[in-house]
Amino acid sequence: MKQLSGHSRKVGHVLFNPAAANVLATSSGDYTIKLWDVEAGSPRLTLKHTDIVQSLSWSANGSLLVTTSRDKKLRIWDVRQEAPAHVAPGHAGAKNSRVTWLGEHDRVATTGFSKMSDRQLGLWDIRDPKEPVGGFQMLDAISGVCMPFWDDSTQCLYLAGKGDGNIRYFEYEHDKFEYLSEYKSADPQRGVAFLPKRGVNMHENEVMRAFKTVNDSYIEPISFIVPRRAEVFQGDIYPPVVGTKPAMSAAEWFEGAEGLPPKIDLESVYEGEEPTEIPATSKPASRAPSSSTMLSPSKKDAEQLPSKQRSEPIKEPAQPSPALRSPPPSMKEQTSSIAALASKFDDKEDSSSGEDDTSSFEEVAKPIDRHQPRAPEKHTQNTEPEAITRKLSSPISPTKLAGPVSPSKPASSAPLSSSSSQPLSAGFPASLDQITLHDIKTLLETQSRTIMGQSEKIAALTEEVDRLKNTIGDRM
């Protein structure tokens, strides 16, 4: 137990260096931040500000410090030089602002207020902090100060409002914060603190645990849990985290040494074993597993695509045969379907010799006997609808042509068989080319007239039904 004295006014913030042992930063109302060697019990460095410091945060290797103050300035300090490396205007509002370093990234996040007292969120590049990356992000119009907390393992930023009961969290990706969700409570919080990652319950997929003060009477724990089954260790949400060993001593740090503290493998903690130490890296380790898991399936799919594309052309030649015989979707498209059917028969004349082609020719050639004696139109109107309805059934269900054609009209198909004699495949198609096309045109004209006549009858029946409904309604 040591008592450190050196500030002339009350102390507002205390924060240990994350990489060096026994190095402490304190801010005070005397507009200064002092860097202490706790073992020696004396301040070694002093960072002078022009106004009261409102918040401060260390970089991951403990060499830089970022601060916000009441003069609305954002300062990034090269601590051992006792001079700011960058000074930039922060949030324009008069209320307090807060800042946190985003782990091993070269980015910091700030929360504050606009001139219109709207709460804002800002992302800053420490190499060029003239203005926030992408501008300020408006949050809401609540008057309480927003306190930011960063989770380096899941790359999430938690914002807890002072005086309200909500904690919202964002995911940092591609130099912007994407809103995820929000914890809501009716009990306002005066202060919030988060448990180190090595203390969460990994058997329940708990990624963060917060503690908030409620009415200055008790502390309430809040768990943030990933909704998935927790039967085995989840390595994607529990990458290696900073352990308890520092990277250097206080004397080495004050002499200019830099480095990241070693990390521990959380899987060993999950198994209840002694924490396994892992050397620190210069880049955030949290993105490595997620990027590999996201990229590995896509690479496998890319390697498998050529084989799939090779197999697709093999299946495609088998598809046209059922497509040729597929029925049209509605009666309105029968005209185009009959024309398409004629062209398809023409394409297959040389190669087709099966029973289906023979039956289809017999069905198409039926109107020949009815076309030649068509001198008076009155007899045509009485006899053709039956033949037309019989013709319309062939394009709608072409797969049934071989069955019902021969028993339905044996007399009409007999002249064709006698004229073409027995070798149908040799002489019949060659003599039927012009007759079939001419007959198709006749069918189209006849079908159009029949459809128009049926439409007029339907309209007349509809009017009659409406008239009867009106009559019955008047009588009721």
GROMACS .gro file of C-alpha atoms in nm:
model
  476
    1MET     CA    1   0.000   0.000   0.000
    2LYS     CA    2   0.144   0.334  -0.109
    3GLN     CA    3   0.010   0.684  -0.108
    4LEU     CA    4   0.098   0.896  -0.409
    5SER     CA    5   0.089   1.273  -0.371
    6GLY     CA    6   0.182   1.532  -0.628
    7HIS     CA    7  -0.131   1.698  -0.771
    8SER     CA    8  -0.238   2.032  -0.633
    9ARG     CA    9  -0.611   1.966  -0.688
   10LYS     CA   10  -0.837   1.663  -0.669
   11VAL     CA   11  -0.771   1.366  -0.893
   12GLY     CA   12  -1.033   1.279  -1.155
   13HIS     CA   13  -0.893   0.973  -1.335
   14VAL     CA   14  -0.645   0.692  -1.268
   15LEU     CA   15  -0.540   0.437  -1.532
   16PHE     CA   16  -0.262   0.176  -1.532
   17ASN     CA   17  -0.040   0.124  -1.832
   18PRO     CA   18  -0.156  -0.197  -2.014
   19ALA     CA   19   0.197  -0.307  -2.114
   20ALA     CA   20   0.432  -0.192  -1.837
   21ALA     CA   21   0.419  -0.295  -1.475
   22ASN     CA   22   0.354  -0.034  -1.205
   23VAL     CA   23   0.314   0.262  -1.444
   24LEU     CA   24   0.012   0.474  -1.354
   25ALA     CA   25  -0.144   0.779  -1.522
   26THR     CA   26  -0.351   1.023  -1.315
   27SER     CA   27  -0.538   1.336  -1.419
   28SER     CA   28  -0.633   1.624  -1.192
   29GLY     CA   29  -0.813   1.954  -1.177
   30ASP     CA   30  -0.475   2.126  -1.200
   31TYR     CA   31  -0.487   2.062  -1.582
   32THR     CA   32  -0.211   1.800  -1.573
   33ILE     CA   33  -0.162   1.428  -1.617
   34LYS     CA   34   0.119   1.269  -1.417
   35LEU     CA   35   0.291   0.940  -1.499
   36TRP     CA   36   0.392   0.756  -1.185
   37ASP     CA   37   0.646   0.489  -1.107
   38VAL     CA   38   0.440   0.316  -0.840
   39GLU     CA   39   0.736   0.122  -0.702
   40ALA     CA   40   0.934   0.443  -0.648
   41GLY     CA   41   0.623   0.635  -0.537
   42SER     CA   42   0.709   0.946  -0.739
   43PRO     CA   43   0.586   1.107  -1.062
   44ARG     CA   44   0.830   1.076  -1.353
   45LEU     CA   45   0.649   1.259  -1.636
   46THR     CA   46   0.390   1.539  -1.658
   47LEU     CA   47   0.152   1.614  -1.948
   48LYS     CA   48   0.020   1.971  -1.933
   49HIS     CA   49  -0.324   2.064  -2.065
   50THR     CA   50  -0.502   2.398  -2.098
   51ASP     CA   51  -0.822   2.280  -1.926
   52ILE     CA   52  -0.966   1.998  -1.716
   53VAL     CA   53  -0.906   1.649  -1.855
   54GLN     CA   54  -1.235   1.466  -1.908
   55SER     CA   55  -1.106   1.120  -2.011
   56LEU     CA   56  -0.790   0.933  -2.111
   57SER     CA   57  -0.699   0.598  -2.266
   58TRP     CA   58  -0.374   0.406  -2.336
   59SER     CA   59  -0.268   0.241  -2.660
   60ALA     CA   60  -0.216  -0.136  -2.653
   61ASN     CA   61   0.163  -0.114  -2.622
   62GLY     CA   62   0.146   0.167  -2.365
   63SER     CA   63   0.355   0.416  -2.563
   64LEU     CA   64   0.076   0.661  -2.656
   65LEU     CA   65  -0.203   0.824  -2.459
   66VAL     CA   66  -0.518   0.992  -2.592
   67THR     CA   67  -0.710   1.252  -2.391
   68THR     CA   68  -1.017   1.473  -2.419
   69SER     CA   69  -1.056   1.792  -2.219
   70ARG     CA   70  -1.301   2.069  -2.152
   71ASP     CA   71  -1.140   2.288  -2.419
   72LYS     CA   72  -1.303   2.052  -2.680
   73LYS     CA   73  -0.966   1.925  -2.801
   74LEU     CA   74  -0.857   1.571  -2.877
   75ARG     CA   75  -0.489   1.513  -2.797
   76ILE     CA   76  -0.271   1.215  -2.879
   77TRP     CA   77   0.041   1.217  -2.661
   78ASP     CA   78   0.385   1.071  -2.712
   79VAL     CA   79   0.403   1.020  -2.341
   80ARG     CA   80   0.776   0.989  -2.288
   81GLN     CA   81   0.834   1.304  -2.491
   82GLU     CA   82   0.582   1.488  -2.269
   83ALA     CA   83   0.435   1.652  -2.580
   84PRO     CA   84   0.124   1.593  -2.789
   85ALA     CA   85   0.188   1.433  -3.128
   86HIS     CA   86  -0.149   1.556  -3.258
   87VAL     CA   87  -0.406   1.809  -3.140
   88ALA     CA   88  -0.743   1.819  -3.317
   89PRO     CA   89  -1.086   1.970  -3.250
   90GLY     CA   90  -1.321   1.719  -3.091
   91HIS     CA   91  -1.694   1.733  -3.023
   92ALA     CA   92  -1.837   2.084  -3.047
   93GLY     CA   93  -2.086   2.047  -2.760
   94ALA     CA   94  -2.035   2.199  -2.417
   95LYS     CA   95  -2.092   1.874  -2.226
   96ASN     CA   96  -1.833   1.612  -2.137
   97SER     CA   97  -1.675   1.387  -2.396
   98ARG     CA   98  -1.517   1.044  -2.352
   99VAL     CA   99  -1.248   0.853  -2.543
  100THR     CA  100  -1.124   0.494  -2.567
  101TRP     CA  101  -0.844   0.333  -2.766
  102LEU     CA  102  -0.956   0.052  -2.995
  103GLY     CA  103  -0.712  -0.210  -2.869
  104GLU     CA  104  -0.427  -0.283  -3.110
  105HIS     CA  105  -0.580  -0.072  -3.388
  106ASP     CA  106  -0.447   0.273  -3.474
  107ARG     CA  107  -0.795   0.412  -3.410
  108VAL     CA  108  -0.969   0.579  -3.117
  109ALA     CA  109  -1.341   0.625  -3.053
  110THR     CA  110  -1.496   0.927  -2.882
  111THR     CA  111  -1.842   1.007  -2.754
  112GLY     CA  112  -1.966   1.360  -2.698
  113PHE     CA  113  -2.227   1.616  -2.795
  114SER     CA  114  -2.298   1.841  -3.090
  115LYS     CA  115  -2.382   2.209  -3.064
  116MET     CA  116  -2.749   2.107  -3.062
  117SER     CA  117  -2.682   1.872  -2.764
  118ASP     CA  118  -2.723   1.553  -2.970
  119ARG     CA  119  -2.509   1.263  -2.855
  120GLN     CA  120  -2.241   1.168  -3.108
  121LEU     CA  121  -1.999   0.886  -3.178
  122GLY     CA  122  -1.670   0.954  -3.357
  123LEU     CA  123  -1.396   0.732  -3.503
  124TRP     CA  124  -1.047   0.885  -3.538
  125ASP     CA  125  -0.730   0.785  -3.719
  126ILE     CA  126  -0.443   0.864  -3.483
  127ARG     CA  127  -0.209   0.931  -3.777
  128ASP     CA  128  -0.429   1.210  -3.913
  129PRO     CA  129  -0.693   1.311  -3.656
  130LYS     CA  130  -0.800   1.636  -3.822
  131GLU     CA  131  -1.157   1.511  -3.844
  132PRO     CA  132  -1.340   1.187  -3.760
  133VAL     CA  133  -1.343   0.907  -4.015
  134GLY     CA  134  -1.672   0.938  -4.203
  135GLY     CA  135  -1.789   1.224  -3.980
  136PHE     CA  136  -1.973   1.208  -3.650
  137GLN     CA  137  -2.244   0.947  -3.608
  138MET     CA  138  -2.557   1.079  -3.435
  139LEU     CA  139  -2.687   0.857  -3.155
  140ASP     CA  140  -2.982   1.030  -2.987
  141ALA     CA  141  -3.081   1.344  -2.799
  142ILE     CA  142  -3.048   1.212  -2.441
  143SER     CA  143  -2.864   1.447  -2.207
  144GLY     CA  144  -2.655   1.187  -2.019
  145VAL     CA  145  -2.285   1.137  -2.093
  146CYS     CA  146  -2.212   0.828  -2.304
  147MET     CA  147  -1.931   0.606  -2.171
  148PRO     CA  148  -1.745   0.391  -2.432
  149PHE     CA  149  -1.595   0.047  -2.359
  150TRP     CA  150  -1.396  -0.156  -2.614
  151ASP     CA  151  -1.379  -0.537  -2.642
  152ASP     CA  152  -1.073  -0.625  -2.848
  153SER     CA  153  -1.162  -0.994  -2.889
  154THR     CA  154  -1.501  -0.946  -3.056
  155GLN     CA  155  -1.419  -0.602  -3.202
  156CYS     CA  156  -1.726  -0.453  -3.039
  157LEU     CA  157  -1.779  -0.111  -2.882
  158TYR     CA  158  -2.022  -0.079  -2.590
  159LEU     CA  159  -2.183   0.255  -2.510
  160ALA     CA  160  -2.339   0.300  -2.167
  161GLY     CA  161  -2.534   0.617  -2.100
  162LYS     CA  162  -2.492   0.786  -1.766
  163GLY     CA  163  -2.834   0.848  -1.613
  164ASP     CA  164  -3.019   0.603  -1.839
  165GLY     CA  165  -3.044   0.225  -1.824
  166ASN     CA  166  -2.944   0.139  -2.181
  167ILE     CA  167  -2.622  -0.017  -2.312
  168ARG     CA  168  -2.596  -0.035  -2.689
  169TYR     CA  169  -2.316  -0.209  -2.874
  170PHE     CA  170  -2.161  -0.177  -3.218
  171GLU     CA  171  -1.929  -0.391  -3.428
  172TYR     CA  172  -1.620  -0.225  -3.573
  173GLU     CA  173  -1.556  -0.329  -3.932
  174HIS     CA  174  -1.423  -0.153  -4.243
  175ASP     CA  175  -1.351   0.168  -4.053
  176LYS     CA  176  -1.707   0.217  -3.929
  177PHE     CA  177  -1.932   0.109  -3.645
  178GLU     CA  178  -2.228  -0.112  -3.732
  179TYR     CA  179  -2.511  -0.110  -3.478
  180LEU     CA  180  -2.587  -0.457  -3.340
  181SER     CA  181  -2.837  -0.434  -3.055
  182GLU     CA  182  -2.916  -0.270  -2.723
  183TYR     CA  183  -2.966  -0.372  -2.363
  184LYS     CA  184  -3.255  -0.180  -2.207
  185SER     CA  185  -3.340  -0.136  -1.842
  186ALA     CA  186  -3.566   0.092  -1.644
  187ASP     CA  187  -3.301   0.135  -1.371
  188PRO     CA  188  -3.059   0.420  -1.455
  189GLN     CA  189  -2.688   0.369  -1.400
  190ARG     CA  190  -2.446   0.610  -1.236
  191GLY     CA  191  -2.136   0.417  -1.337
  192VAL     CA  192  -2.041   0.109  -1.539
  193ALA     CA  193  -1.736  -0.121  -1.542
  194PHE     CA  194  -1.659  -0.432  -1.750
  195LEU     CA  195  -1.498  -0.755  -1.636
  196PRO     CA  196  -1.175  -0.863  -1.811
  197LYS     CA  197  -1.237  -1.119  -2.082
  198ARG     CA  198  -1.057  -1.397  -1.900
  199GLY     CA  199  -1.325  -1.384  -1.627
  200VAL     CA  200  -1.637  -1.445  -1.839
  201ASN     CA  201  -1.831  -1.772  -1.838
  202MET     CA  202  -1.722  -1.940  -2.162
  203HIS     CA  203  -1.941  -2.246  -2.098
  204GLU     CA  204  -2.246  -2.023  -2.148
  205ASN     CA  205  -2.101  -1.827  -2.445
  206GLU     CA  206  -2.077  -1.512  -2.236
  207VAL     CA  207  -1.864  -1.261  -2.427
  208MET     CA  208  -1.886  -0.964  -2.189
  209ARG     CA  209  -2.004  -0.893  -1.836
  210ALA     CA  210  -2.082  -0.544  -1.711
  211PHE     CA  211  -2.143  -0.416  -1.358
  212LYS     CA  212  -2.355  -0.106  -1.310
  213THR     CA  213  -2.444   0.093  -1.000
  214VAL     CA  214  -2.817   0.134  -0.938
  215ASN     CA  215  -2.942   0.419  -0.718
  216ASP     CA  216  -2.609   0.419  -0.531
  217SER     CA  217  -2.744   0.122  -0.336
  218TYR     CA  218  -2.635  -0.195  -0.516
  219ILE     CA  219  -2.437  -0.325  -0.815
  220GLU     CA  220  -2.615  -0.517  -1.088
  221PRO     CA  221  -2.428  -0.760  -1.319
  222ILE     CA  222  -2.524  -0.769  -1.688
  223SER     CA  223  -2.417  -1.061  -1.909
  224PHE     CA  224  -2.387  -1.040  -2.287
  225ILE     CA  225  -2.429  -1.390  -2.431
  226VAL     CA  226  -2.403  -1.518  -2.788
  227PRO     CA  227  -2.720  -1.721  -2.862
  228ARG     CA  228  -2.575  -2.053  -2.975
  229ARG     CA  229  -2.521  -2.399  -2.833
  230ALA     CA  230  -2.225  -2.412  -2.593
  231GLU     CA  231  -2.123  -2.778  -2.603
  232VAL     CA  232  -1.761  -2.718  -2.704
  233PHE     CA  233  -1.515  -2.429  -2.690
  234GLN     CA  234  -1.610  -2.149  -2.933
  235GLY     CA  235  -1.278  -2.032  -3.071
  236ASP     CA  236  -1.424  -1.766  -3.301
  237ILE     CA  237  -1.560  -1.560  -3.012
  238TYR     CA  238  -1.280  -1.642  -2.768
  239PRO     CA  239  -0.946  -1.560  -2.935
  240PRO     CA  240  -0.632  -1.520  -2.719
  241VAL     CA  241  -0.656  -1.225  -2.480
  242VAL     CA  242  -0.415  -1.024  -2.269
  243GLY     CA  243  -0.313  -1.210  -1.958
  244THR     CA  244  -0.177  -1.094  -1.624
  245LYS     CA  245   0.194  -1.064  -1.711
  246PRO     CA  246   0.329  -0.727  -1.827
  247ALA     CA  247   0.556  -0.688  -2.126
  248MET     CA  248   0.820  -0.489  -1.935
  249SER     CA  249   0.902  -0.331  -1.603
  250ALA     CA  250   0.845   0.031  -1.511
  251ALA     CA  251   1.217   0.110  -1.538
  252GLU     CA  252   1.234  -0.038  -1.891
  253TRP     CA  253   0.929   0.156  -1.999
  254PHE     CA  254   1.060   0.490  -1.873
  255GLU     CA  255   1.383   0.417  -2.058
  256GLY     CA  256   1.191   0.390  -2.388
  257ALA     CA  257   1.109   0.020  -2.428
  258GLU     CA  258   0.793  -0.083  -2.618
  259GLY     CA  259   0.606  -0.408  -2.658
  260LEU     CA  260   0.275  -0.587  -2.629
  261PRO     CA  261   0.203  -0.799  -2.322
  262PRO     CA  262   0.180  -1.177  -2.373
  263LYS     CA  263  -0.161  -1.334  -2.423
  264ILE     CA  264  -0.328  -1.646  -2.291
  265ASP     CA  265  -0.522  -1.913  -2.476
  266LEU     CA  266  -0.878  -1.915  -2.345
  267GLU     CA  267  -0.930  -2.277  -2.448
  268SER     CA  268  -0.701  -2.384  -2.166
  269VAL     CA  269  -0.910  -2.175  -1.928
  270TYR     CA  270  -1.224  -2.334  -2.072
  271GLU     CA  271  -1.085  -2.681  -1.999
  272GLY     CA  272  -1.000  -2.580  -1.642
  273GLU     CA  273  -0.624  -2.605  -1.697
  274GLU     CA  274  -0.342  -2.365  -1.627
  275PRO     CA  275  -0.363  -2.071  -1.875
  276THR     CA  276  -0.139  -2.131  -2.176
  277GLU     CA  277   0.071  -1.827  -2.262
  278ILE     CA  278   0.093  -1.714  -2.626
  279PRO     CA  279   0.340  -1.454  -2.760
  280ALA     CA  280   0.178  -1.124  -2.850
  281THR     CA  281   0.141  -1.015  -3.211
  282SER     CA  282   0.148  -0.668  -3.361
  283LYS     CA  283  -0.196  -0.707  -3.521
  284PRO     CA  284  -0.532  -0.776  -3.356
  285ALA     CA  285  -0.566  -1.150  -3.326
  286SER     CA  286  -0.945  -1.134  -3.321
  287ARG     CA  287  -0.978  -1.084  -3.693
  288ALA     CA  288  -0.757  -1.376  -3.786
  289PRO     CA  289  -0.999  -1.657  -3.697
  290SER     CA  290  -1.306  -1.479  -3.832
  291SER     CA  291  -1.141  -1.394  -4.163
  292SER     CA  292  -1.008  -1.746  -4.206
  293THR     CA  293  -1.343  -1.902  -4.131
  294MET     CA  294  -1.511  -1.666  -4.373
  295LEU     CA  295  -1.259  -1.711  -4.651
  296SER     CA  296  -1.200  -2.085  -4.634
  297PRO     CA  297  -1.551  -2.185  -4.750
  298SER     CA  298  -1.542  -1.934  -5.033
  299LYS     CA  299  -1.206  -2.068  -5.153
  300LYS     CA  300  -1.341  -2.422  -5.148
  301ASP     CA  301  -1.646  -2.314  -5.339
  302ALA     CA  302  -1.426  -2.138  -5.593
  303GLU     CA  303  -1.225  -2.455  -5.641
  304GLN     CA  304  -1.541  -2.662  -5.681
  305LEU     CA  305  -1.710  -2.427  -5.926
  306PRO     CA  306  -1.526  -2.554  -6.237
  307SER     CA  307  -1.628  -2.912  -6.162
  308LYS     CA  308  -1.988  -2.804  -6.113
  309GLN     CA  309  -1.982  -2.605  -6.434
  310ARG     CA  310  -1.844  -2.907  -6.619
  311SER     CA  311  -2.129  -3.123  -6.494
  312GLU     CA  312  -2.396  -2.867  -6.585
  313PRO     CA  313  -2.344  -2.887  -6.966
  314ILE     CA  314  -2.380  -3.265  -6.938
  315LYS     CA  315  -2.727  -3.224  -6.788
  316GLU     CA  316  -2.837  -2.950  -7.027
  317PRO     CA  317  -2.872  -3.169  -7.344
  318ALA     CA  318  -3.125  -3.387  -7.159
  319GLN     CA  319  -3.343  -3.086  -7.077
  320PRO     CA  320  -3.463  -2.980  -7.430
  321SER     CA  321  -3.660  -3.302  -7.494
  322PRO     CA  322  -3.909  -3.247  -7.208
  323ALA     CA  323  -3.909  -2.875  -7.279
  324LEU     CA  324  -4.034  -2.937  -7.636
  325ARG     CA  325  -4.332  -3.126  -7.502
  326SER     CA  326  -4.404  -2.899  -7.208
  327PRO     CA  327  -4.762  -2.762  -7.200
  328PRO     CA  328  -4.835  -2.390  -7.238
  329PRO     CA  329  -4.939  -2.206  -6.922
  330SER     CA  330  -5.278  -2.080  -7.041
  331MET     CA  331  -5.534  -2.089  -7.324
  332LYS     CA  332  -5.434  -1.739  -7.438
  333GLU     CA  333  -5.092  -1.865  -7.542
  334GLN     CA  334  -5.220  -2.155  -7.758
  335THR     CA  335  -5.162  -1.968  -8.082
  336SER     CA  336  -4.789  -1.927  -8.017
  337SER     CA  337  -4.765  -2.279  -7.878
  338ILE     CA  338  -4.912  -2.433  -8.196
  339ALA     CA  339  -4.672  -2.234  -8.417
  340ALA     CA  340  -4.380  -2.337  -8.197
  341LEU     CA  341  -4.497  -2.698  -8.213
  342ALA     CA  342  -4.498  -2.688  -8.594
  343SER     CA  343  -4.144  -2.549  -8.605
  344LYS     CA  344  -4.026  -2.813  -8.363
  345PHE     CA  345  -4.173  -3.087  -8.578
  346ASP     CA  346  -3.993  -2.942  -8.879
  347ASP     CA  347  -3.660  -2.950  -8.696
  348LYS     CA  348  -3.706  -3.316  -8.601
  349GLU     CA  349  -3.836  -3.453  -8.930
  350ASP     CA  350  -3.508  -3.616  -9.032
  351SER     CA  351  -3.426  -3.766  -8.695
  352SER     CA  352  -3.766  -3.861  -8.550
  353SER     CA  353  -3.910  -4.204  -8.627
  354GLY     CA  354  -4.093  -4.300  -8.303
  355GLU     CA  355  -4.455  -4.357  -8.235
  356ASP     CA  356  -4.496  -4.015  -8.069
  357ASP     CA  357  -4.399  -3.834  -8.391
  358THR     CA  358  -4.635  -4.049  -8.596
  359SER     CA  359  -4.924  -3.978  -8.364
  360SER     CA  360  -4.848  -3.606  -8.358
  361PHE     CA  361  -4.854  -3.589  -8.740
  362GLU     CA  362  -5.183  -3.773  -8.746
  363GLU     CA  363  -5.325  -3.528  -8.493
  364VAL     CA  364  -5.205  -3.220  -8.681
  365ALA     CA  365  -5.327  -3.356  -9.017
  366LYS     CA  366  -5.685  -3.412  -8.898
  367PRO     CA  367  -5.820  -3.074  -9.018
  368ILE     CA  368  -5.730  -3.162  -9.381
  369ASP     CA  369  -6.060  -3.342  -9.437
  370ARG     CA  370  -6.252  -3.053  -9.280
  371HIS     CA  371  -6.066  -2.777  -9.458
  372GLN     CA  372  -6.139  -2.884  -9.816
  373PRO     CA  373  -6.520  -2.906  -9.799
  374ARG     CA  374  -6.543  -2.571  -9.610
  375ALA     CA  375  -6.752  -2.379  -9.861
  376PRO     CA  376  -7.041  -2.257  -9.644
  377GLU     CA  377  -6.940  -2.093  -9.315
  378LYS     CA  378  -7.264  -2.186  -9.137
  379HIS     CA  379  -7.183  -2.556  -9.139
  380THR     CA  380  -6.832  -2.475  -9.023
  381GLN     CA  381  -6.957  -2.294  -8.718
  382ASN     CA  382  -7.168  -2.593  -8.618
  383THR     CA  383  -6.904  -2.862  -8.671
  384GLU     CA  384  -6.566  -2.702  -8.603
  385PRO     CA  385  -6.581  -2.624  -8.228
  386GLU     CA  386  -6.575  -2.995  -8.149
  387ALA     CA  387  -6.270  -3.050  -8.370
  388ILE     CA  388  -6.100  -2.739  -8.234
  389THR     CA  389  -6.144  -2.843  -7.877
  390ARG     CA  390  -5.998  -3.174  -7.975
  391LYS     CA  391  -5.701  -2.999  -8.131
  392LEU     CA  392  -5.645  -2.775  -7.830
  393SER     CA  393  -5.597  -3.080  -7.612
  394SER     CA  394  -5.289  -3.191  -7.804
  395PRO     CA  395  -5.057  -2.895  -7.725
  396ILE     CA  396  -5.176  -2.876  -7.361
  397SER     CA  397  -5.089  -3.237  -7.281
  398PRO     CA  398  -4.848  -3.357  -7.552
  399THR     CA  399  -4.730  -3.650  -7.342
  400LYS     CA  400  -5.077  -3.811  -7.382
  401LEU     CA  401  -5.087  -3.796  -7.761
  402ALA     CA  402  -4.982  -4.158  -7.817
  403GLY     CA  403  -5.271  -4.294  -7.611
  404PRO     CA  404  -5.595  -4.115  -7.702
  405VAL     CA  405  -5.522  -4.031  -8.067
  406SER     CA  406  -5.575  -4.373  -8.227
  407PRO     CA  407  -5.901  -4.467  -8.046
  408SER     CA  408  -6.058  -4.118  -8.063
  409LYS     CA  409  -6.076  -4.079  -8.446
  410PRO     CA  410  -5.964  -4.384  -8.637
  411ALA     CA  411  -6.157  -4.276  -8.950
  412SER     CA  412  -5.970  -3.946  -8.986
  413SER     CA  413  -5.631  -4.111  -8.957
  414ALA     CA  414  -5.717  -4.387  -9.205
  415PRO     CA  415  -5.684  -4.174  -9.526
  416LEU     CA  416  -5.343  -4.059  -9.414
  417SER     CA  417  -5.221  -4.414  -9.356
  418SER     CA  418  -5.353  -4.531  -9.694
  419SER     CA  419  -5.205  -4.237  -9.887
  420SER     CA  420  -4.866  -4.266  -9.723
  421SER     CA  421  -4.875  -4.649  -9.735
  422GLN     CA  422  -4.673  -4.836  -9.476
  423PRO     CA  423  -4.326  -4.670  -9.475
  424LEU     CA  424  -4.430  -4.354  -9.287
  425SER     CA  425  -4.078  -4.251  -9.188
  426ALA     CA  426  -3.950  -4.263  -9.547
  427GLY     CA  427  -4.218  -4.095  -9.764
  428PHE     CA  428  -4.479  -3.939  -9.537
  429PRO     CA  429  -4.290  -3.640  -9.390
  430ALA     CA  430  -4.154  -3.528  -9.728
  431SER     CA  431  -4.501  -3.498  -9.886
  432LEU     CA  432  -4.660  -3.339  -9.575
  433ASP     CA  433  -4.439  -3.026  -9.532
  434GLN     CA  434  -4.655  -2.774  -9.721
  435ILE     CA  435  -4.985  -2.931  -9.617
  436THR     CA  436  -4.896  -2.916  -9.247
  437LEU     CA  437  -4.797  -2.548  -9.252
  438HIS     CA  438  -5.107  -2.453  -9.449
  439ASP     CA  439  -5.323  -2.648  -9.211
  440ILE     CA  440  -5.162  -2.478  -8.911
  441LYS     CA  441  -5.250  -2.137  -9.054
  442THR     CA  442  -5.607  -2.253  -9.104
  443LEU     CA  443  -5.618  -2.378  -8.747
  444LEU     CA  444  -5.498  -2.040  -8.620
  445GLU     CA  445  -5.765  -1.850  -8.810
  446THR     CA  446  -6.040  -2.092  -8.707
  447GLN     CA  447  -5.929  -2.093  -8.347
  448SER     CA  448  -5.924  -1.711  -8.335
  449ARG     CA  449  -6.281  -1.693  -8.467
  450THR     CA  450  -6.394  -1.962  -8.224
  451ILE     CA  451  -6.233  -1.788  -7.928
  452MET     CA  452  -6.397  -1.459  -8.027
  453GLY     CA  453  -6.734  -1.631  -8.057
  454GLN     CA  454  -6.690  -1.799  -7.720
  455SER     CA  455  -6.590  -1.466  -7.566
  456GLU     CA  456  -6.908  -1.306  -7.698
  457LYS     CA  457  -7.116  -1.593  -7.558
  458ILE     CA  458  -6.941  -1.563  -7.222
  459ALA     CA  459  -7.008  -1.188  -7.217
  460ALA     CA  460  -7.373  -1.249  -7.302
  461LEU     CA  461  -7.404  -1.512  -7.030
  462THR     CA  462  -7.238  -1.279  -6.781
  463GLU     CA  463  -7.487  -1.004  -6.862
  464GLU     CA  464  -7.772  -1.254  -6.827
  465VAL     CA  465  -7.644  -1.368  -6.487
  466ASP     CA  466  -7.611  -1.006  -6.371
  467ARG     CA  467  -7.963  -0.933  -6.493
  468LEU     CA  468  -8.100  -1.235  -6.307
  469LYS     CA  469  -7.916  -1.131  -5.989
  470ASN     CA  470  -8.064  -0.783  -6.012
  471THR     CA  471  -8.411  -0.926  -6.072
  472ILE     CA  472  -8.383  -1.159  -5.773
  473GLY     CA  473  -8.245  -0.876  -5.562
  474ASP     CA  474  -8.538  -0.650  -5.650
  475ARG     CA  475  -8.786  -0.922  -5.559
  476MET     CA  476  -8.617  -0.982  -5.224
   0.00000   0.00000   0.00000
